[in-house]
Structure formats: C-alpha cells, structure tokens
mmCIF file of C-alpha atoms and ligand atoms in Angstrom:
data_model
loop_
_atom_site.group_PDB
_atom_site.id
_atom_site.type_symbol
_atom_site.label_atom_id
_atom_site.label_comp_id
_atom_site.label_asym_id
_atom_site.label_seq_id
_atom_site.Cartn_x
_atom_site.Cartn_y
_atom_site.Cartn_z
ATOM 1 C CA MET A 23 15.239 4.322 1.304
ATOM 2 C CA PRO A 24 18.576 5.639 -0.070
ATOM 3 C CA PRO A 25 19.095 4.834 -3.813
ATOM 4 C CA THR A 26 22.369 3.031 -3.019
ATOM 5 C CA GLN A 27 20.675 0.478 -0.798
ATOM 6 C CA THR A 28 19.204 -2.620 -2.522
ATOM 7 C CA ALA A 29 15.456 -2.965 -1.859
ATOM 8 C CA ARG A 30 14.336 -6.452 -1.138
ATOM 9 C CA LEU A 31 10.973 -7.400 -2.716
ATOM 10 C CA LEU A 32 8.823 -10.411 -2.012
ATOM 11 C CA LEU A 33 6.594 -11.351 -4.894
ATOM 12 C CA ILE A 34 3.594 -13.540 -4.067
ATOM 13 C CA GLU A 35 1.990 -14.615 -7.333
ATOM 14 C CA ASP A 36 0.850 -18.040 -8.575
ATOM 15 C CA GLN A 37 0.808 -17.385 -12.312
ATOM 16 C CA ARG A 38 4.248 -18.408 -13.553
ATOM 17 C CA ASP A 39 4.426 -16.088 -16.619
ATOM 18 C CA ILE A 40 3.376 -13.010 -14.631
ATOM 19 C CA ALA A 41 5.768 -13.843 -11.804
ATOM 20 C CA ALA A 42 8.639 -14.447 -14.201
ATOM 21 C CA ASN A 43 7.967 -11.087 -15.984
ATOM 22 C CA ILE A 44 7.887 -9.158 -12.720
ATOM 23 C CA TRP A 45 10.910 -10.920 -11.285
ATOM 24 C CA ASP A 46 13.056 -10.307 -14.407
ATOM 25 C CA TYR A 47 12.005 -6.690 -14.725
ATOM 26 C CA PHE A 48 12.861 -5.793 -11.129
ATOM 27 C CA GLU A 49 15.969 -7.920 -10.876
ATOM 28 C CA ARG A 50 17.408 -6.242 -13.978
ATOM 29 C CA ARG A 51 16.845 -2.914 -12.240
ATOM 30 C CA GLY A 52 18.848 -3.852 -9.160
ATOM 31 C CA TYR A 53 16.144 -5.122 -6.752
ATOM 32 C CA ALA A 54 16.721 -8.253 -4.702
ATOM 33 C CA MET A 55 13.866 -10.600 -5.426
ATOM 34 C CA ASP A 56 12.222 -13.520 -3.668
ATOM 35 C CA HIS A 57 9.086 -15.331 -4.781
ATOM 36 C CA ALA A 58 6.309 -17.552 -3.440
ATOM 37 C CA ARG A 59 3.773 -19.328 -5.576
ATOM 38 C CA ASP A 60 1.092 -19.755 -2.938
ATOM 39 C CA GLY A 61 -0.309 -17.809 0.017
ATOM 40 C CA ARG A 62 0.909 -20.046 2.807
ATOM 41 C CA ARG A 63 4.513 -20.044 1.679
ATOM 42 C CA GLY A 64 4.222 -16.303 0.963
ATOM 43 C CA LEU A 65 3.049 -15.636 4.499
ATOM 44 C CA GLU A 66 5.891 -17.691 5.969
ATOM 45 C CA LEU A 67 8.426 -15.673 3.992
ATOM 46 C CA ALA A 68 6.721 -12.336 4.736
ATOM 47 C CA LEU A 69 6.701 -13.085 8.449
ATOM 48 C CA GLU A 70 10.470 -13.434 8.442
ATOM 49 C CA GLY A 71 10.465 -9.680 8.172
ATOM 50 C CA ARG A 72 13.395 -9.279 5.786
ATOM 51 C CA PHE A 73 11.601 -7.611 2.923
ATOM 52 C CA ASP A 74 11.180 -3.895 2.261
ATOM 53 C CA LEU A 75 7.993 -4.365 0.233
ATOM 54 C CA ILE A 76 5.596 -7.141 -0.738
ATOM 55 C CA ILE A 77 3.899 -7.427 -4.158
ATOM 56 C CA LEU A 78 0.810 -9.560 -3.429
ATOM 57 C CA ASP A 79 -1.577 -11.176 -5.813
ATOM 58 C CA LEU A 80 -5.136 -11.419 -4.540
ATOM 59 C CA GLY A 81 -6.220 -14.811 -5.936
ATOM 60 C CA LEU A 82 -3.757 -17.364 -4.559
ATOM 61 C CA PRO A 83 -3.833 -21.094 -3.786
ATOM 62 C CA ARG A 84 -3.752 -22.262 -0.145
ATOM 63 C CA LEU A 85 -4.264 -18.752 1.312
ATOM 64 C CA ASP A 86 -6.116 -15.830 -0.237
ATOM 65 C CA GLY A 87 -4.123 -12.610 -0.642
ATOM 66 C CA MET A 88 -6.518 -10.553 1.521
ATOM 67 C CA GLU A 89 -6.339 -13.101 4.354
ATOM 68 C CA LEU A 90 -2.530 -13.158 4.071
ATOM 69 C CA CYS A 91 -2.423 -9.360 4.352
ATOM 70 C CA ARG A 92 -4.737 -9.370 7.353
ATOM 71 C CA ARG A 93 -2.580 -12.006 9.114
ATOM 72 C CA LEU A 94 0.626 -10.098 8.329
ATOM 73 C CA ARG A 95 -0.771 -6.892 9.797
ATOM 74 C CA ALA A 96 -2.203 -8.757 12.818
ATOM 75 C CA ALA A 97 1.335 -10.067 13.490
ATOM 76 C CA GLY A 98 2.538 -6.455 13.651
ATOM 77 C CA HIS A 99 4.414 -6.247 10.336
ATOM 78 C CA GLU A 100 4.338 -2.768 8.776
ATOM 79 C CA MET A 101 6.199 -3.164 5.481
ATOM 80 C CA PRO A 102 4.313 -1.762 2.454
ATOM 81 C CA VAL A 103 2.062 -4.178 0.585
ATOM 82 C CA LEU A 104 1.163 -3.513 -3.048
ATOM 83 C CA MET A 105 -1.814 -5.561 -4.115
ATOM 84 C CA LEU A 106 -2.203 -7.018 -7.629
ATOM 85 C CA THR A 107 -5.809 -7.502 -8.537
ATOM 86 C CA ALA A 108 -7.519 -8.840 -11.700
ATOM 87 C CA ARG A 109 -10.777 -7.804 -10.138
ATOM 88 C CA ASP A 110 -11.769 -4.366 -11.233
ATOM 89 C CA ALA A 111 -14.632 -3.914 -8.744
ATOM 90 C CA LEU A 112 -14.199 -0.997 -6.402
ATOM 91 C CA GLU A 113 -15.395 -3.069 -3.447
ATOM 92 C CA ASP A 114 -12.427 -5.482 -3.831
ATOM 93 C CA LYS A 115 -9.913 -2.662 -3.888
ATOM 94 C CA LEU A 116 -11.436 -1.009 -0.866
ATOM 95 C CA ARG A 117 -11.539 -4.347 0.986
ATOM 96 C CA GLY A 118 -7.846 -4.766 0.173
ATOM 97 C CA LEU A 119 -6.995 -1.314 1.426
ATOM 98 C CA ARG A 120 -8.994 -1.850 4.620
ATOM 99 C CA ASP A 121 -7.215 -5.182 5.217
ATOM 100 C CA GLY A 122 -3.875 -3.511 5.265
ATOM 101 C CA ALA A 123 -2.685 -3.178 1.633
ATOM 102 C CA ASP A 124 -1.094 0.182 0.961
ATOM 103 C CA ASP A 125 -1.804 0.455 -2.762
ATOM 104 C CA TYR A 126 -2.963 -1.679 -5.666
ATOM 105 C CA VAL A 127 -2.299 -2.220 -9.336
ATOM 106 C CA VAL A 128 -4.953 -3.698 -11.631
ATOM 107 C CA LYS A 129 -4.016 -6.625 -13.906
ATOM 108 C CA PRO A 130 -2.881 -6.926 -16.578
ATOM 109 C CA VAL A 131 0.207 -5.404 -14.919
ATOM 110 C CA VAL A 132 2.016 -2.626 -16.696
ATOM 111 C CA LEU A 133 5.580 -3.083 -15.455
ATOM 112 C CA CYS A 134 6.632 0.597 -15.568
ATOM 113 C CA GLU A 135 3.510 1.528 -13.632
ATOM 114 C CA LEU A 136 4.186 -1.213 -11.081
ATOM 115 C CA LYS A 137 7.787 0.104 -10.667
ATOM 116 C CA ALA A 138 6.524 3.629 -10.137
ATOM 117 C CA ARG A 139 4.171 2.493 -7.363
ATOM 118 C CA VAL A 140 6.912 0.329 -5.770
ATOM 119 C CA ARG A 141 9.269 3.271 -5.694
ATOM 120 C CA ALA A 142 6.607 5.574 -4.265
ATOM 121 C CA LEU A 143 5.794 3.094 -1.476
ATOM 122 C CA LEU A 144 9.521 2.597 -0.660
ATOM 123 C CA ARG A 145 9.897 6.394 -0.346
ATOM 124 C CA ARG A 146 6.912 6.353 1.982
ATOM 125 C CA GLY A 147 8.941 4.253 4.432
ATOM 126 C CA LEU A 148 10.856 7.394 5.424
ATOM 127 C CA PRO A 149 9.668 9.144 8.623
ATOM 128 C CA LEU A 150 7.639 12.337 8.143
ATOM 129 C CA PRO A 151 8.367 15.441 10.110
ATOM 130 C CA GLY A 152 6.796 15.201 13.582
ATOM 131 C CA GLY A 153 3.980 17.230 15.006
ATOM 132 C CA ARG A 154 0.328 17.000 15.875
ATOM 133 C CA LEU A 155 -2.513 18.018 13.692
ATOM 134 C CA GLN A 156 -6.083 18.383 14.788
ATOM 135 C CA ALA A 157 -9.524 18.958 13.257
ATOM 136 C CA ASP A 158 -12.573 18.810 15.577
ATOM 137 C CA ASP A 159 -12.372 15.462 17.379
ATOM 138 C CA LEU A 160 -9.790 14.046 14.972
ATOM 139 C CA GLU A 161 -6.172 14.032 16.123
ATOM 140 C CA PHE A 162 -3.163 13.072 14.042
ATOM 141 C CA ASP A 163 0.346 12.557 15.151
ATOM 142 C CA SER A 164 2.532 12.694 12.042
ATOM 143 C CA GLY A 165 5.590 11.501 14.001
ATOM 144 C CA SER A 166 4.025 8.210 15.021
ATOM 145 C CA PHE A 167 1.310 8.071 12.313
ATOM 146 C CA VAL A 168 -1.246 7.440 15.051
ATOM 147 C CA VAL A 169 -4.756 8.804 14.446
ATOM 148 C CA HIS A 170 -7.418 9.194 17.109
ATOM 149 C CA ARG A 171 -10.977 10.227 16.755
ATOM 150 C CA GLY A 172 -13.149 10.869 19.802
ATOM 151 C CA GLY A 173 -10.402 9.211 21.939
ATOM 152 C CA ARG A 174 -10.449 6.080 19.821
ATOM 153 C CA GLN A 175 -7.435 4.886 17.824
ATOM 154 C CA LEU A 176 -7.977 4.332 14.079
ATOM 155 C CA ALA A 177 -5.994 1.950 11.857
ATOM 156 C CA LEU A 178 -5.030 3.751 8.615
ATOM 157 C CA THR A 179 -2.933 2.504 5.706
ATOM 158 C CA ARG A 180 0.216 4.397 4.806
ATOM 159 C CA MET A 181 -1.524 6.073 1.803
ATOM 160 C CA GLN A 182 -4.517 7.089 3.956
ATOM 161 C CA THR A 183 -2.164 8.553 6.537
ATOM 162 C CA LEU A 184 -0.431 10.670 3.879
ATOM 163 C CA LEU A 185 -3.732 11.926 2.475
ATOM 164 C CA LEU A 186 -5.081 12.757 5.866
ATOM 165 C CA GLU A 187 -1.953 14.535 6.865
ATOM 166 C CA ARG A 188 -2.006 16.768 3.771
ATOM 167 C CA LEU A 189 -5.733 17.516 4.155
ATOM 168 C CA LEU A 190 -5.281 18.508 7.817
ATOM 169 C CA GLN A 191 -2.249 20.626 6.974
ATOM 170 C CA ARG A 192 -4.303 22.568 4.481
ATOM 171 C CA ALA A 193 -7.587 22.705 6.407
ATOM 172 C CA PRO A 194 -9.929 24.550 6.045
ATOM 173 C CA ASN A 195 -8.637 25.137 2.557
ATOM 174 C CA VAL A 196 -9.407 22.853 -0.402
ATOM 175 C CA VAL A 197 -6.624 20.585 -1.711
ATOM 176 C CA THR A 198 -6.542 19.781 -5.437
ATOM 177 C CA HIS A 199 -6.589 16.218 -6.857
ATOM 178 C CA GLU A 200 -3.276 17.004 -8.473
ATOM 179 C CA GLU A 201 -1.622 17.881 -5.186
ATOM 180 C CA LEU A 202 -3.008 14.849 -3.419
ATOM 181 C CA GLY A 203 -1.798 12.668 -6.293
ATOM 182 C CA ARG A 204 1.723 14.065 -5.912
ATOM 183 C CA VAL A 205 1.661 13.335 -2.188
ATOM 184 C CA LEU A 206 0.973 9.611 -2.928
ATOM 185 C CA TRP A 207 2.891 8.945 -6.116
ATOM 186 C CA GLY A 208 5.183 11.853 -6.847
ATOM 187 C CA ASP A 209 5.106 12.708 -10.522
ATOM 188 C CA GLY A 210 4.349 9.120 -11.696
ATOM 189 C CA GLN A 211 0.583 9.539 -11.043
ATOM 190 C CA PRO A 212 -1.630 6.506 -11.896
ATOM 191 C CA GLY A 213 -4.786 8.634 -12.542
ATOM 192 C CA ALA A 214 -7.807 9.997 -10.772
ATOM 193 C CA GLY A 215 -9.500 6.624 -10.254
ATOM 194 C CA SER A 216 -6.829 5.420 -7.868
ATOM 195 C CA LEU A 217 -6.960 8.619 -5.874
ATOM 196 C CA HIS A 218 -10.721 8.315 -5.532
ATOM 197 C CA THR A 219 -10.356 4.780 -4.252
ATOM 198 C CA HIS A 220 -7.857 5.793 -1.573
ATOM 199 C CA MET A 221 -10.055 8.795 -0.545
ATOM 200 C CA HIS A 222 -13.105 6.606 -0.387
ATOM 201 C CA ALA A 223 -11.228 4.114 1.826
ATOM 202 C CA LEU A 224 -10.022 6.950 4.042
ATOM 203 C CA ARG A 225 -13.591 8.249 4.517
ATOM 204 C CA ILE A 226 -14.835 4.804 5.373
ATOM 205 C CA THR A 227 -12.047 4.307 7.962
ATOM 206 C CA ILE A 228 -12.609 7.709 9.595
ATOM 207 C CA ASP A 229 -16.364 8.019 9.350
ATOM 208 C CA ARG A 230 -17.898 4.589 9.471
ATOM 209 C CA PRO A 231 -17.427 3.877 13.243
ATOM 210 C CA PHE A 232 -18.881 7.275 14.169
HETATM 211 CA CA1 CA B 457 -3.538 -15.458 -9.022
#
C-alpha cells in the first residue's frame, strides 16, 4: 500500500488495557482504527470488508479467534490477519496459521514489533511479478498465488506463499534463514523462531496430504 494512503486496521481484542494501548499507538501513527471486544462483533465488522488488516486476539468471548479466522476465510475474505496469542505452544501457532492467519505476535505485545509485522503484511498485499514456478509435482503461479501439487490445489497463507516462491526461485540451491526472514519481514526481523514456525506450517500444508 502506498505510504500516503491511510491503512484501516480492525483490532479484535477483549482486554481493555491491551486494546487501548494498541489503538492509541497505531492511531498516533496515522492508522484508521476500529475495535471489537468480542468475536461475534469482530466477525461482523470483518465481513464488511472495509479493513486492510485485522489484528486478532485468540482468546475471545462469544467466538474464538481461530473460529473467527476460519469463518472469515470461508467467506472468501483475503485481508491479512495478524494473530495475537498468549499461548506460547507451537501447536497453537501452527493451528492459527493453518486456519488462515498470516502471522502471529506472542503476548505480551511489544508495540514496535507489532507495528513492524503490520507494515510487512500490508506490503505483502501488493501483487508479485507473475510467472509459473515448478518443482517435481508442485506448481506455483506467483501471479495468482495458486499452488497445485499432483493436480490438487493447496491453500497457503500469504507468508507460506512468499516462502515457497523464494524457495522455488532458488531451487535446487539452499536459501539462508536470513534471506527468508527478509522476504517475510524486510529488515525488521522477529527472530529465527517465527521463521521456523512458518516453515513448519508450510511443510505441513504441502506434505501432509501426500
Ligand atoms: Ca483475550
């Protein structure tokens, strides 16, 4: 998104103090904010389709964050979803990424880290140069982001798509962690643990059904 255009963020978070901190921080930096305190209201707002990105807490009253994300994707909405999670378990993060979240930040939220991830995801909204990439029975169309394996279409998150694209571009050469981190987050890299989580989720998506 061009820097002159105001990005519209929907924050879905039930803890008042956390929500207020995030709202103030982003509003002061020129983002247009909206907020929902429970999952049902959050989903209603998200389905209106007027937001560029959603910051989504996992543990929410009335509708769980994972279920909200699943329903949003099932309804065909593609805007980036950044998941906030107090749960540090790898399995929760992977489930979130499988259910359609694009990235996650572990609570307690560090605001400048959250901002770096938001900016990276908003940049991801730009179309990539077109072209087809192939490795064995895996086919990737970087114009449409559609991935097929053995004739079957796979559903990848935006981050997984970016990782796969870079790996295929470089194949059969090895790609460094540093380069993959730059593909996802630019220079504001959150660390090796996050990259491993995204790579793990990518492997599960690509390999598990086969
Ligand atoms: Ca919560």
